[in-house]
Amino acid sequence: MTESEGDWESWTWQMQNRVDGVEGLASYISVSEDECKAMEELATHFRFRITPYYASLMDADDLHCPIRRQVVPRMVELADAAGLRDPLDEEEHSPVKNVIRVYPDRVAFCVNNECAIYCRYCLRKRMVGSEEWSMKKRELARGIQWIRQTPAIRDVLLTGGDPLTYSDARLEWILQELRSIPHVEIIRLGTRLPVTLPYRITPELCSMLQKYHPIWVNTHFNHPKELTAEAARAADLLTKAGIPVGNQSVLLKGINDDVETMKRLCEGLVRMRVRPYYVYQAQLLDGTEHFRVRIEDGIALFRALRGRTSGFAIPQYILDTPHGKVPLDHAFVKGRDGDDIVVETFEGLEWRERNPL
Ligand SMILES: *Cc1c(COP(=O)(O)O)cnc(C)c1O
Ligand code: SF4
């Protein structure tokens, strides 16, 4: 296929021409021996896929490139056998296939098993790109039916995989069905496509989505290198359609676990009017040990941002567990001393606030 400018910006062309082999990858980076071997050995385990757009953000020669490390397999993935397959027991928490209920009032509905790229640290590795987890229309209908019959559910998070890899028509069918359920108040989409395939965010998609408001979107940027003009345009189209856009990152060792990089990421997101929402501790998941940061170090990282950038540029650091999300906060409240509450200011000074018993 010849690649004209028009093709490059077509999201279906990008999906159809994803890099999934050594030769393809070699036109973007000089592939190392380790990467080469890993691609082969992980082919049945957790294969790789990269959109040409995302591949073009990789550094050709730097093995530590933060884009490259997110998507190109490495042999260390096979060295870690301590991790789990489904660390959040999502399967145990699914009343029907792919509807995950951990909270009384909201569910995560994995409507899709396909993504534009396969992130090496992905929590849902077990389903991403795997036939067994694909959702037939009949299975989607069963999930929707369960939500219809469960009046406690007021918030439905469509995730996957990535719901935006569906066509507008398939997505609209799901939204129409959900909107016909009176107790569903908000619908959220969890999607990485503004980062990995920003051309998917078209004016047509946005005008379709805004018919089903309130719609919220959470996307998934991990590094300032991902904040391109194309990504900014995608975010702008979404926010102009009245969709609040938030961001969820994963804290990844050597990628975004230093104050300077995290600050640049968060401030860049805010400039794009994307609100940093959560940063997740990487799960104890098979093949991801090399990405995990010590939780104490993660807490210190977000502590360091406090007071040093706009309050709304600071995301909440979260440990996800089978029993819900737990905020990993630095304790600014030191305790009570008589009639005072003792707190720590952002500069590390002690402040006493009178607060009689
Ligand atoms: C993350 C998650 C949600 C949404 O949680 P919020 O804290 O409301 O963003 C809902 N259900 C499941 C299963 C989740 O993992
Ligand atoms: S986009 Fe999300 S679901 Fe898809 S591979 Fe990456 S982390 Fe996993």
Coordinates of N, CA and C and ligand atoms in Angstrom, one line a residue, residues 46 114-119 121-125 128 160-162 192 220, ligand 2:
F46 N 1.7 -12.6 24.8 CA 1.1 -11.2 24.8 C 1.8 -10.5 23.6
E114 N -10.3 -5.1 21.9 CA -9.3 -4.7 21.0 C -8.8 -3.3 21.4
C115 N -7.5 -3.0 21.2 CA -6.9 -1.7 21.4 C -6.1 -1.4 20.2
A116 N -5.7 -0.1 20.1 CA -4.9 0.3 19.0 C -3.5 -0.2 19.2
I117 N -3.0 -0.2 20.4 CA -1.7 -0.7 20.7 C -1.9 -1.6 21.9
Y118 N -0.9 -2.5 22.2 CA -1.0 -3.3 23.4 C 0.1 -2.9 24.3
C119 N -0.3 -2.2 25.4 CA 0.7 -1.7 26.4 C 1.3 -2.9 27.1
Y121 N 2.4 -3.2 30.0 CA 2.0 -3.3 31.5 C 0.5 -3.5 31.6
C122 N -0.2 -3.7 30.6 CA -1.7 -3.7 30.6 C -2.3 -4.6 31.7
L123 N -3.2 -4.1 32.5 CA -3.9 -4.8 33.5 C -4.7 -5.9 32.9
R124 N -5.3 -5.6 31.7 CA -6.2 -6.6 31.1 C -5.6 -7.4 30.0
K125 N -4.2 -7.6 30.1 CA -3.5 -8.5 29.2 C -4.2 -9.7 28.8
V128 N -7.0 -8.5 26.3 CA -6.6 -7.6 25.1 C -6.1 -8.4 23.9
G160 N -12.4 -1.6 28.1 CA -12.1 -2.7 27.3 C -10.8 -3.4 27.8
G161 N -10.0 -3.5 26.8 CA -9.9 -3.0 25.5 C -10.2 -1.5 25.4
D162 N -10.6 -1.1 24.2 CA -10.9 0.3 24.0 C -12.2 0.4 23.2
R192 N -7.7 5.0 25.2 CA -6.4 5.5 25.0 C -6.2 6.0 23.6
H220 N -5.6 8.2 28.6 CA -4.5 7.6 29.3 C -3.1 8.0 28.7
Ligands
SF4_2 S1 -4.9 0.8 25.9 FE1 -5.5 0.2 28.0 S2 -6.6 -1.8 27.7 FE2 -5.5 -1.4 25.8 S3 -3.5 -2.4 26.1 FE3 -3.2 -0.3 26.8 S4 -3.6 -0.4 29.0 FE4 -4.4 -2.3 28.1

